[in-house]
Coordinates of C-alpha atoms in Angstrom, one line a residue:
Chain A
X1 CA -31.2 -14.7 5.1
X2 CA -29.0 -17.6 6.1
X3 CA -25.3 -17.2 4.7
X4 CA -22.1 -19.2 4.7
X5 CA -18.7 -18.8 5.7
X6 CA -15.7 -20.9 5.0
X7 CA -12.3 -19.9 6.8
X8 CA -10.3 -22.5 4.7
X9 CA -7.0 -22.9 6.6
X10 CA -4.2 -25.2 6.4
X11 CA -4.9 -27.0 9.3
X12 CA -8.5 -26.6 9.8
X13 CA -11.8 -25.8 8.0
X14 CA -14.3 -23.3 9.9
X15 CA -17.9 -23.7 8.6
X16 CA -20.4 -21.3 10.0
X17 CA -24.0 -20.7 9.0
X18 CA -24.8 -17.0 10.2
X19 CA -27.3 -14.7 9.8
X20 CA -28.1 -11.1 7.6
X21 CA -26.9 -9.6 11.2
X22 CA -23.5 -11.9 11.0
X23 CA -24.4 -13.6 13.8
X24 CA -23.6 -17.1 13.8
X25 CA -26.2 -19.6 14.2
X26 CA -24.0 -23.0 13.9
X27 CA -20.5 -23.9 13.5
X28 CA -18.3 -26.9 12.5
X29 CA -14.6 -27.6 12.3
X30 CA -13.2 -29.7 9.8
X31 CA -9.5 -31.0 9.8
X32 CA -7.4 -30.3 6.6
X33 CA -6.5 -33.2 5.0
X34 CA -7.1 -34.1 1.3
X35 CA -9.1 -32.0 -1.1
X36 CA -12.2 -34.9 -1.4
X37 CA -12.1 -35.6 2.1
X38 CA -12.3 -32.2 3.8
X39 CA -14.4 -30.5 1.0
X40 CA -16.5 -33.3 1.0
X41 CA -17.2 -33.0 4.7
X42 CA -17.8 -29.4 4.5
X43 CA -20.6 -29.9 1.5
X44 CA -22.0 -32.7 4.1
X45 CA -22.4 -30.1 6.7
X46 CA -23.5 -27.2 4.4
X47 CA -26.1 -29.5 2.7
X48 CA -28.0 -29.9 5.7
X49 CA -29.1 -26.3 5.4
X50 CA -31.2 -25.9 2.5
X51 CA -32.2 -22.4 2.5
X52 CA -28.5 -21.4 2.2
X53 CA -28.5 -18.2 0.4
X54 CA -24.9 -18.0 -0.4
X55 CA -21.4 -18.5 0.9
X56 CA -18.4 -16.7 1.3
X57 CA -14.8 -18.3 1.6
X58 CA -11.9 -17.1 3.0
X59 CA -9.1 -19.3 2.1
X60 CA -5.4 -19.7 2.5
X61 CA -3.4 -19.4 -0.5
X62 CA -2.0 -18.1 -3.0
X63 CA -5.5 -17.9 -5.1
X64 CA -6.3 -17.1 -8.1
X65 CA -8.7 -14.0 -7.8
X66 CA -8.7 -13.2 -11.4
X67 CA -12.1 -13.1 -12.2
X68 CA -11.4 -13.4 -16.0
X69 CA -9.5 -16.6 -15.7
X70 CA -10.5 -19.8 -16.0
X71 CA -8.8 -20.5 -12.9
X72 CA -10.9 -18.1 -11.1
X73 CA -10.7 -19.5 -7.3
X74 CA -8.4 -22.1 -7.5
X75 CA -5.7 -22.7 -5.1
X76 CA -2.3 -22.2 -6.8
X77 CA 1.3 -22.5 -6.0
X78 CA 0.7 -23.8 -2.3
X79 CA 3.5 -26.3 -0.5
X80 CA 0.2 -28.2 0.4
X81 CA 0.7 -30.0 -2.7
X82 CA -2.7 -32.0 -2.6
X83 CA -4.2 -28.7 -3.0
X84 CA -2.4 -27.1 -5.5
X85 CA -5.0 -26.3 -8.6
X86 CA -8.2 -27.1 -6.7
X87 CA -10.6 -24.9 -7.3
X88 CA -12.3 -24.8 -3.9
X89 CA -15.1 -21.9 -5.2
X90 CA -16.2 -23.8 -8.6
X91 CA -16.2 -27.1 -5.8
X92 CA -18.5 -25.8 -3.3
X93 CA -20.5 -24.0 -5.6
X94 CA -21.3 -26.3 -8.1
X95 CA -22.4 -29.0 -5.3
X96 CA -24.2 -26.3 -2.8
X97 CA -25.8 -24.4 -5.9
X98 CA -26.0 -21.1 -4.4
X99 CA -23.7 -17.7 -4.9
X100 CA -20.5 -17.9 -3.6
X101 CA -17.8 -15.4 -3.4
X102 CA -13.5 -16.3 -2.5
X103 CA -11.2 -14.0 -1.3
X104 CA -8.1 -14.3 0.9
X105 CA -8.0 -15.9 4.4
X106 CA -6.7 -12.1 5.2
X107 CA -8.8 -10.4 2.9
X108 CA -11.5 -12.0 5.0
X109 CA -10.5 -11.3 8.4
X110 CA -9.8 -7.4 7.4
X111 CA -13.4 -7.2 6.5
X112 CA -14.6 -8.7 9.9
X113 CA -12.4 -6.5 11.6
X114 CA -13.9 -3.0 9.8
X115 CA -17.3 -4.5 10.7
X116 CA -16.8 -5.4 13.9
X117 CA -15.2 -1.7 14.8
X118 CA -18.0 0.1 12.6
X119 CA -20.8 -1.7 15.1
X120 CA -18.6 -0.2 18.1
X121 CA -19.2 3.0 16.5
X122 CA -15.4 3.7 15.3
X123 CA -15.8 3.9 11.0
X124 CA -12.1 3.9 9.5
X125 CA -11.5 5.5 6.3
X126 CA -9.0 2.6 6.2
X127 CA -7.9 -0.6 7.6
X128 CA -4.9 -3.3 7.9
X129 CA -5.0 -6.9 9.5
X130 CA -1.8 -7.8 9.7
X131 CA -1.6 -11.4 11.1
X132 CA 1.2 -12.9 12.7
X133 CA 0.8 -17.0 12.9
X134 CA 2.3 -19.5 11.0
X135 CA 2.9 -16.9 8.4
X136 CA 2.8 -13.1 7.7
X137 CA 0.1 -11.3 5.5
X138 CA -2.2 -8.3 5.1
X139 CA -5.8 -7.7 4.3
X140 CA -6.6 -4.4 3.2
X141 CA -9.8 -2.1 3.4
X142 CA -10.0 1.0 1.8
X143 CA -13.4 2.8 1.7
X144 CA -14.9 -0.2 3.0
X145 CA -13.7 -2.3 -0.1
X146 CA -11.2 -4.6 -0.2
X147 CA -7.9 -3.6 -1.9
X148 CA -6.5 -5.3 -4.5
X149 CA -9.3 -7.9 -4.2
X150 CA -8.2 -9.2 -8.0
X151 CA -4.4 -9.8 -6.2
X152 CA -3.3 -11.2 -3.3
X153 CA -0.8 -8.7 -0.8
X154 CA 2.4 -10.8 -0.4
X155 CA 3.1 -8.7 2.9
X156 CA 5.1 -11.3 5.0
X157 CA 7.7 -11.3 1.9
X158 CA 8.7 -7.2 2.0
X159 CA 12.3 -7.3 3.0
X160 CA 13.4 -6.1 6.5
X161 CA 16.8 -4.9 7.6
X162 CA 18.0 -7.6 9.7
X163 CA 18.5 -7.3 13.6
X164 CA 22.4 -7.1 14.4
X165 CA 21.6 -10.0 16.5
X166 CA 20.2 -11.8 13.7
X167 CA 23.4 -11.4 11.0
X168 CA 23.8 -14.9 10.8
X169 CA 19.9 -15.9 10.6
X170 CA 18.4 -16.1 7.4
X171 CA 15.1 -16.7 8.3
X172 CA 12.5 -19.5 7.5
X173 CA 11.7 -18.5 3.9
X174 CA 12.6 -21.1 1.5
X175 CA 12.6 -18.2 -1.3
X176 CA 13.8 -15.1 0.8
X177 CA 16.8 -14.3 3.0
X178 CA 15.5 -11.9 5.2
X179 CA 11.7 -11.2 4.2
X180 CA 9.6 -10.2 6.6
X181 CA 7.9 -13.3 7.5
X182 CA 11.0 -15.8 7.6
X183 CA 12.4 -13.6 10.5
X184 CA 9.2 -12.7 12.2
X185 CA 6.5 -15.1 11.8
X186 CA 6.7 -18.0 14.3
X187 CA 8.5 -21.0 13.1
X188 CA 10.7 -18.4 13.3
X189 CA 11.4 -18.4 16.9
X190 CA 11.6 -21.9 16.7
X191 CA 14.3 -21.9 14.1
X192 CA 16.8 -19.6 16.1
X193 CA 15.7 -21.1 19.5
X194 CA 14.7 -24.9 19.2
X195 CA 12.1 -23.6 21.6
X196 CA 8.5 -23.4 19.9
X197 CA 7.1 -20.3 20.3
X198 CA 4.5 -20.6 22.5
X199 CA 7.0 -21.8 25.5
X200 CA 9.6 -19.4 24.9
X201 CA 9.7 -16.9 28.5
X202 CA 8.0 -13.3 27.4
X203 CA 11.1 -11.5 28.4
X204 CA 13.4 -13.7 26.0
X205 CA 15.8 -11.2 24.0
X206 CA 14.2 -12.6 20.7
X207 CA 11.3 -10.9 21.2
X208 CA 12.9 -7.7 21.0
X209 CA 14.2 -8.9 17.2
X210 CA 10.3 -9.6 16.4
X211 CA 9.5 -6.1 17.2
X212 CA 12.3 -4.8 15.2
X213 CA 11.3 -6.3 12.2
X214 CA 7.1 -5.7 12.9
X215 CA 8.4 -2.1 13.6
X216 CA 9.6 -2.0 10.0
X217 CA 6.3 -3.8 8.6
X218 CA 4.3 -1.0 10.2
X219 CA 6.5 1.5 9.3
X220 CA 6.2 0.5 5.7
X221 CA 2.7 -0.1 5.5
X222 CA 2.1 3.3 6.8
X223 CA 4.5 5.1 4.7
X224 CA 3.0 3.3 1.5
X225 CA -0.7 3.6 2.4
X226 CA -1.3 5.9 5.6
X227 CA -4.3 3.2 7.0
X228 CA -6.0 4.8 9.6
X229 CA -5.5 1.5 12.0
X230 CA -3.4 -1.8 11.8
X231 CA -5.4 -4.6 13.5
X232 CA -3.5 -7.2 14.3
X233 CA -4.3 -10.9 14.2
X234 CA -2.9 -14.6 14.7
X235 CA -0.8 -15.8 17.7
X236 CA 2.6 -14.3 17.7
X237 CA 1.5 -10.8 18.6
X238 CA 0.8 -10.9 22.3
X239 CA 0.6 -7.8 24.4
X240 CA 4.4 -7.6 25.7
X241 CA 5.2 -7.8 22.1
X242 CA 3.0 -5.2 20.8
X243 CA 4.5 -2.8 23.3
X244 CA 7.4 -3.4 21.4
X245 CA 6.5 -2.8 18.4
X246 CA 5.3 0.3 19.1
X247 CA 8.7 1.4 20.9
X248 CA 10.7 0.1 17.9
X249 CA 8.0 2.0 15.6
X250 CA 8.6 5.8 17.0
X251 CA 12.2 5.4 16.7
X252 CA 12.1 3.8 13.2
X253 CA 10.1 7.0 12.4
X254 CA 12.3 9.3 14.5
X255 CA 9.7 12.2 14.1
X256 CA 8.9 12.1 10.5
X257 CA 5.2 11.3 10.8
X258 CA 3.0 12.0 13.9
X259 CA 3.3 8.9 16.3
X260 CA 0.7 9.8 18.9
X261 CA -2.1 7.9 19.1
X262 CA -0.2 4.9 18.9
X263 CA -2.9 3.1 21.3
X264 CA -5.6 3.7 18.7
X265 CA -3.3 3.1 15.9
X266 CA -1.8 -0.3 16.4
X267 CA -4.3 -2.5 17.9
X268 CA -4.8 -6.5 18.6
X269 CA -7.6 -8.2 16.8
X270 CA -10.7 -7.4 19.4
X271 CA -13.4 -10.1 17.6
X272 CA -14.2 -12.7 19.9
X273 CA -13.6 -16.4 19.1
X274 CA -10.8 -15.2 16.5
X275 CA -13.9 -14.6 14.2
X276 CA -13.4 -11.9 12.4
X277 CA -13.3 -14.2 9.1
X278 CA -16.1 -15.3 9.8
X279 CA -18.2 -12.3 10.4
X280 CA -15.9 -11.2 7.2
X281 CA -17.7 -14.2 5.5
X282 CA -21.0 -13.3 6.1
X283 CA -20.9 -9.8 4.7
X284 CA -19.0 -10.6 1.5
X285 CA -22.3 -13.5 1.2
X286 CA -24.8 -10.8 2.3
X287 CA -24.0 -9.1 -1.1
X288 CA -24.0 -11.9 -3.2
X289 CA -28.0 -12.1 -2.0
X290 CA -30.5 -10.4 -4.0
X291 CA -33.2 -8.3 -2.2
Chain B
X1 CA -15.4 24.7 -19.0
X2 CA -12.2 27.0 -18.2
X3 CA -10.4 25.0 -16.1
X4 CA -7.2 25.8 -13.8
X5 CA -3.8 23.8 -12.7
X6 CA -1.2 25.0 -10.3
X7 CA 1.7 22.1 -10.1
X8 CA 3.0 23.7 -7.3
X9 CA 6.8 22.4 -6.6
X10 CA 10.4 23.6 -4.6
X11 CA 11.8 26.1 -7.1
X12 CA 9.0 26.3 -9.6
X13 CA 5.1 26.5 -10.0
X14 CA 3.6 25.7 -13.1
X15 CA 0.5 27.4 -14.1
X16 CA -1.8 26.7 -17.1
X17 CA -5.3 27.3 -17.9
X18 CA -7.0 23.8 -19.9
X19 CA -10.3 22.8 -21.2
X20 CA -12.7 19.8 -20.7
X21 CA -10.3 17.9 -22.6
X22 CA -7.5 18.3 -20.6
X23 CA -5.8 20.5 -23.3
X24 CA -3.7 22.8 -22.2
X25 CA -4.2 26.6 -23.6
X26 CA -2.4 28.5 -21.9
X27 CA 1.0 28.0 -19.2
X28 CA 3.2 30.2 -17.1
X29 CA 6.4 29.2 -15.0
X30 CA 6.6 31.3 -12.0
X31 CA 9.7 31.3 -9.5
X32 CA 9.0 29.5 -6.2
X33 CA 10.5 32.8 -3.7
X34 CA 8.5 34.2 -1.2
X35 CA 4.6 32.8 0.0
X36 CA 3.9 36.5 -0.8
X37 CA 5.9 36.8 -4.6
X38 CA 5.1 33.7 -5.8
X39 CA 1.6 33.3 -4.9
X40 CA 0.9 36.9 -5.6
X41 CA 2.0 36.8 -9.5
X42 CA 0.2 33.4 -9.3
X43 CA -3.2 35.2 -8.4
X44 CA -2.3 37.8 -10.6
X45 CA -2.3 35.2 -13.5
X46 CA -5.3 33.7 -13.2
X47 CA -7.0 36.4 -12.4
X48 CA -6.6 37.4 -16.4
X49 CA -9.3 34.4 -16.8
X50 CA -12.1 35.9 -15.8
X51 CA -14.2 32.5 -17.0
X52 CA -12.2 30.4 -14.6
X53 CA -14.7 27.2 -13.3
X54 CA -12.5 25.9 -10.9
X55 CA -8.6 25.1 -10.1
X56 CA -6.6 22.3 -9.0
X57 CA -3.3 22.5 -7.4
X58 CA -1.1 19.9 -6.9
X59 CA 1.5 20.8 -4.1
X60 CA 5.1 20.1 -2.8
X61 CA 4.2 18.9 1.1
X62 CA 3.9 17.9 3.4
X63 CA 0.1 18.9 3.2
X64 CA -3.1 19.3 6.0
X65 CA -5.1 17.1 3.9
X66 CA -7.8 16.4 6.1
X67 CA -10.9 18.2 5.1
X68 CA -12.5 17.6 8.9
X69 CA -9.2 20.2 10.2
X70 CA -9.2 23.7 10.3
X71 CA -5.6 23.6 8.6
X72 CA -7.4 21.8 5.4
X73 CA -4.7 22.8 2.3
X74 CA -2.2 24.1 4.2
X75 CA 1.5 23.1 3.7
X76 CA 2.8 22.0 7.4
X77 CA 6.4 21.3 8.4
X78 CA 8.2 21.9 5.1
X79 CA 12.1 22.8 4.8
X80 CA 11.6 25.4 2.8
X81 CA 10.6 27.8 6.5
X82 CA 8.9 30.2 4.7
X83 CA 6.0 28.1 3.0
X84 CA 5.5 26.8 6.7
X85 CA 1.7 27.1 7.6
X86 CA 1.1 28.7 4.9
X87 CA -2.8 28.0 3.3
X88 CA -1.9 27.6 -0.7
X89 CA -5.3 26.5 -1.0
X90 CA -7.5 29.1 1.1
X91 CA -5.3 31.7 -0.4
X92 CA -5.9 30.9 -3.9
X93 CA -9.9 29.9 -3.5
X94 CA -10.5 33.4 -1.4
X95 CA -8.5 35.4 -4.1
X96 CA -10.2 34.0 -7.5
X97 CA -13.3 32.7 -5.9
X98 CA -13.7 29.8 -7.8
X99 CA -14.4 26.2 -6.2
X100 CA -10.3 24.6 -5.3
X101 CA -9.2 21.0 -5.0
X102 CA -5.6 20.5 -3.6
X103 CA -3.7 17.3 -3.5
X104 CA 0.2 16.4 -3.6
X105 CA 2.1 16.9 -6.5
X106 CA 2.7 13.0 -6.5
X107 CA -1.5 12.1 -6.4
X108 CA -1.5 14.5 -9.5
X109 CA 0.7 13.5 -11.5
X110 CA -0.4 10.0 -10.5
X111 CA -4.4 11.0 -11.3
X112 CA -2.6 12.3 -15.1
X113 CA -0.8 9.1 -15.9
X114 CA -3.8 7.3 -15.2
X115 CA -5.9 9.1 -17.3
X116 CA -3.2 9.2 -19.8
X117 CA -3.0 5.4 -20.2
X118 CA -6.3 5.9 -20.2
X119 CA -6.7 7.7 -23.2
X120 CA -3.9 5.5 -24.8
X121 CA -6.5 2.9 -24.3
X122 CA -5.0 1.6 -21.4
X123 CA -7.4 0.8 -18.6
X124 CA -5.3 -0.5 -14.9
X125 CA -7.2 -1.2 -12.2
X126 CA -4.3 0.3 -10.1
X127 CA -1.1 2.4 -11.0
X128 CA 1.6 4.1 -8.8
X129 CA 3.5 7.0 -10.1
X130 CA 6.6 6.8 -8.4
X131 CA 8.9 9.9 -8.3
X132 CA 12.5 9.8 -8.1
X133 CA 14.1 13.4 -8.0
X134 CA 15.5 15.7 -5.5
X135 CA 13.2 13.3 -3.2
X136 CA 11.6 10.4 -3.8
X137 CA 7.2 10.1 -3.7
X138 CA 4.5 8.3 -4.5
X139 CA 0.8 8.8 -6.0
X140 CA -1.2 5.5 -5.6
X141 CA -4.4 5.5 -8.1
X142 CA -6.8 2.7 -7.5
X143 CA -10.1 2.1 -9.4
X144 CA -9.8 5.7 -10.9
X145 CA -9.2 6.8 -7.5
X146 CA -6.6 8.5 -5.2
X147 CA -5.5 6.4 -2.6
X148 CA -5.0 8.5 0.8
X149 CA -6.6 11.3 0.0
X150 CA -6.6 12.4 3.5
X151 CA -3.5 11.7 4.3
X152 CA 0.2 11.8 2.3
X153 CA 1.7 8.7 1.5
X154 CA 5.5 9.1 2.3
X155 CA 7.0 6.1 0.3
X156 CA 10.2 7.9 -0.2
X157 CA 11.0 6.8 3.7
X158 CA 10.9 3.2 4.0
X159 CA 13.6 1.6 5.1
X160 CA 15.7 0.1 2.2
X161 CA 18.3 -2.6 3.0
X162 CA 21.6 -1.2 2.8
X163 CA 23.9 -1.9 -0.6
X164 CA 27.7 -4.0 0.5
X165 CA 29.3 -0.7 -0.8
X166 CA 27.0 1.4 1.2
X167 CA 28.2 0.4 4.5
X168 CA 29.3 3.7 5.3
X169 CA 26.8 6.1 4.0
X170 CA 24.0 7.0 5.7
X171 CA 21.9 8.6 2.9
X172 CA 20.9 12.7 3.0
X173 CA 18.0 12.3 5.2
X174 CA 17.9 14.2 8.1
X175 CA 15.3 11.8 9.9
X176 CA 16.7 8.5 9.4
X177 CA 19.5 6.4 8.5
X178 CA 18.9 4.5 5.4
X179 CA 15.4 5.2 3.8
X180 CA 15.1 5.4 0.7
X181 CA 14.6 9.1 -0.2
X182 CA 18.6 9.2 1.2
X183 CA 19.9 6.5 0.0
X184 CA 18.7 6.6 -4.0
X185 CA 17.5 10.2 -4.8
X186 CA 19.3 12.4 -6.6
X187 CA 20.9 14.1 -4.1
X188 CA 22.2 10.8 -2.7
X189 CA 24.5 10.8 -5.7
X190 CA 26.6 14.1 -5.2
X191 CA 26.1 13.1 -1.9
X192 CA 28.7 10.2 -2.4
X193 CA 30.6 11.2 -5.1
X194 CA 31.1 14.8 -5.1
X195 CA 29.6 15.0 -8.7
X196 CA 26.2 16.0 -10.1
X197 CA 24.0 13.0 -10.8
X198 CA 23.3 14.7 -14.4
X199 CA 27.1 14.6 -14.6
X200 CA 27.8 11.0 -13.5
X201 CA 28.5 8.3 -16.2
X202 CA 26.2 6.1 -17.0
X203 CA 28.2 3.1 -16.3
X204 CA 29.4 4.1 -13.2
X205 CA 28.9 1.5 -10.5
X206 CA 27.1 4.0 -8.5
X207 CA 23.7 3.4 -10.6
X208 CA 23.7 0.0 -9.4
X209 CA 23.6 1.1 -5.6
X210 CA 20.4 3.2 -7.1
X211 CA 18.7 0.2 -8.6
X212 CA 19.3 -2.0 -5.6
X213 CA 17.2 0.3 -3.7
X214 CA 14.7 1.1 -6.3
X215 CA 14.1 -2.3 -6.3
X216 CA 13.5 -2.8 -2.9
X217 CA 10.6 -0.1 -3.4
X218 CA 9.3 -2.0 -6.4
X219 CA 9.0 -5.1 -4.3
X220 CA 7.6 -3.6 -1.2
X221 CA 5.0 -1.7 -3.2
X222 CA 4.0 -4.9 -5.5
X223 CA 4.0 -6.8 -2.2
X224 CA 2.0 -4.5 -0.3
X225 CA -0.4 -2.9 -2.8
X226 CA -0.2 -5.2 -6.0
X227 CA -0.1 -2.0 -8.1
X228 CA -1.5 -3.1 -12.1
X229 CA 1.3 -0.6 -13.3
X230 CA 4.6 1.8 -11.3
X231 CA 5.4 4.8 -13.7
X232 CA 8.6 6.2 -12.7
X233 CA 8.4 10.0 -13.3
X234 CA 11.6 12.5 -12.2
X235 CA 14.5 12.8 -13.3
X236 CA 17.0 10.6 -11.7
X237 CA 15.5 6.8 -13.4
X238 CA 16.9 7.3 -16.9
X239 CA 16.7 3.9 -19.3
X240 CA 19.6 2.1 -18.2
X241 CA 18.9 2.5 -14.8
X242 CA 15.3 0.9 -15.3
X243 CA 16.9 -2.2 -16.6
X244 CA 18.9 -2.2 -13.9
X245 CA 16.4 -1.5 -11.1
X246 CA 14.0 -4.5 -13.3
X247 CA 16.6 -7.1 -12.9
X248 CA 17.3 -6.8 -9.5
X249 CA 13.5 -6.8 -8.5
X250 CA 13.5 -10.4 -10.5
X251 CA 16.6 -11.0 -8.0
X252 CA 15.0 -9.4 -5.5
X253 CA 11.2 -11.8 -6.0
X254 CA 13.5 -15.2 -6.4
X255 CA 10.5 -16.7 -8.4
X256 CA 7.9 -15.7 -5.5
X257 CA 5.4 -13.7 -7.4
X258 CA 5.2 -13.3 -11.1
X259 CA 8.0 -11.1 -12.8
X260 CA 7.3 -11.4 -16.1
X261 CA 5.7 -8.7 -18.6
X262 CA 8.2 -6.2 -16.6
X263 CA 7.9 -3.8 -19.3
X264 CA 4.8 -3.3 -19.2
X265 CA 4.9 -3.0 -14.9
X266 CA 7.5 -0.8 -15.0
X267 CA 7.8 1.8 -17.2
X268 CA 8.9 5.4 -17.2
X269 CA 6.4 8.2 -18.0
X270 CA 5.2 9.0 -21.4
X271 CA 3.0 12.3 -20.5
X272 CA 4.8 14.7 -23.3
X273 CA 6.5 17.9 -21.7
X274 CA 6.5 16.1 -18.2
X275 CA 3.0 17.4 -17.8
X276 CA 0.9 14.5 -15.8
X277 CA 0.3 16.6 -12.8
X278 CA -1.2 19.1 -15.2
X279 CA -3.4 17.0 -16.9
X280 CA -4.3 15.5 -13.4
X281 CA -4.9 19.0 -12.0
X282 CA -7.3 19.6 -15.3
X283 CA -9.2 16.2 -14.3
X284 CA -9.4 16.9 -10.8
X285 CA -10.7 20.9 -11.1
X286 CA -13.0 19.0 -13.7
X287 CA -14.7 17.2 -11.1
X288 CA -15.8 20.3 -8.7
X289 CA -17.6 21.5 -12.0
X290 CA -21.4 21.7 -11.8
X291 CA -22.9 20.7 -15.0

């Protein structure tokens, strides 16, 4: 089999060609610009591989995953405005002419992550990706099938109590004061600090607000749907600040659920090359492929 | 078929013999006292049905619901002192020696308003049933299946942002400081007012503390899980409070996700004589029958 996988992000375009193994055999990066110019230079590169068996996309959103729509994998209310009602799955399929399946950027890396743990041996009866980057959301795998696949989990918009320290921050969300993702994703940091992110010192006090609100994320998503691991992904999680969140997390709990195995719990993303989309793109393709 | 249901709550258990249709034929209300009282006269009922297939129960918890442990259907660290440890499930499969499925009383009565709609001619791809009472829990049904069925989703204690005129109440639960369970089920109400929620007005300003956090659940559940329906069973979310609770989750959104056909996402229960865990019990005993 060769297979296709498209991380469609809103900076960059990954393009891999992979195998029925979901190894990848070539890769390409495409900037994000316009709709014609970057879809039109992912076609270019998937054309040259004409025994493509079929493609899977995991793209930023919000999507429309409504199968019975007419709209069916279009990009919809997105501030990328030059993308807004393109329907990237009827784009690439129509000029590649083979399967192709959409789902979330998320949804995508959730099922890389069950896929990569399940080769190490370790088979979840449930699983989270929770990425912290630019912005906040969830994948979800239950029973080895994506939840909600005909929605799209809004997780970085839940509302958080706000850190004390934080009373007169309302957070980067233009709709929100006080979601999840305006006061924890990172142009968050760089809103309260005017340092970006990246360059702020590990032991900077705002970290601690970070792992007060992730604390809350976790708590909720466990509460809510008891996954047997949270994986999580994107840049803003590093190790200092997972420690955190697991502090924060046994005390937001305060004994009510069982908060050993915290280790095992609350993990960061293991896949190497950040490519758990990817290998999450080949095994949504593999079943699109008749045998 | 002869089919069994044991709704198994705090200071009642309902038990009722059904058929293949979910009818129910026969019911008995039995005192919750003593492990030994209670489930002796329950034994003693259904041992008058000597053509018994099987038996469902669906249990106050917290529950062992993890078939893999030795403690598989027993109730674990429970208030109520007595029931602590105690087997419900072993005890009832040994003594009628039929084939027993055990699940919280929230995944039954979710499991019976699914089926319910169901037969109403209502097919959701998702539903939670969402119980407001003495505490507050939730069932999560998705693609005609219980979500968590090894574990015990504990919805009632997320964290809920506190209401201006809450400032100074900390809710009724023991554990934490504002969840939800303590800040807007019922007890929460005599809690701050000294009078009976069954008693309060139903214009009293204290309803709209209520729907402030009920709306907070709605959003994170929607947000999280993208649920096709929430049925609000218990006793505590009477009509006017449902309006309420549905304009402050449009509040609450600000436009983010869709909010419109809210009476059709939120409703409260329609199972006649509050009997969805028994019609879920009848469905789930169904399913351990050989035919």
């Amino acid at each position: 089999m060769l297979l296709g996988s498209i991380e469609a992000g809103g900076t960059k375009f990954i393009c891999s060609v992979g195998d029925e193994n979901l190894t990848v055999l070539d890769q390409v990066r495409i900037e994000t610009t316009t709709p014609e110019i970057t879809l039109g230079k992912v076609i270019e590169y998937f054309s040259q591989f004409a025994d493509l068996d079929s493609l899977s996309i995991a793209s930023f959103g919000p999507l429309n995953l409504d199968s019975a729509s007419p709209a069916f994998g279009s990009i919809l209310n997105t501030p990328k405005l030059l993308w807004k009602n393109v329907n990237i799955m009827t784009i690439i399929r129509d000029a590649l002419n083979v399967p192709v399946f959409i789902t979330t950027d998320v949804n995508g890396s959730a099922v890389g992550e069950n896929l990569f743990l399940k080769q190490a041996g370790i088979n979840l009866h449930s699983l989270v990706y929770l990425t912290v980057g630019t912005g906040i959301g969830a994948g979800i795998i239950v029973n080895d099938q994506i939840l909600g696949s005909n929605g799209h989990p809004e997780v970085g918009h839940i509302r958080v109590i706000k850190h004390p320290d934080d009373a007169d921050f309302h957070g980067t969300c233009p709709f929100h004061d006080g979601c999840l993702e305006g006061m924890a994703a990172g142009p968050s940091l760089k809103a309260r600090t005017n340092i970006p992110g990246e360059c702020l010192a590990l032991d900077d006090p705002i970290w601690d607000r970070l792992a007060y609100y992730l604390a809350q994320a976790v708590g909720s998503l466990n509460l809510i749907i008891h996954p047997a691991r949270i994986v999580f992904g994107g840049s803003v999680v590093n190790p200092q600040l997972l420690s955190k969140i697991k502090k924060d997390y046994v005390q937001l709990m305060n004994g009510y659920v069982a908060t050993d195995h915290l280790d095992d719990f609350l993990i960061r993303s293991c896949v190497p090359n950040n490519g758990s989309a990817t290998i999450g793109n080949f095994a949504l393709a593999r079943k699109l492929v008749r045998v």
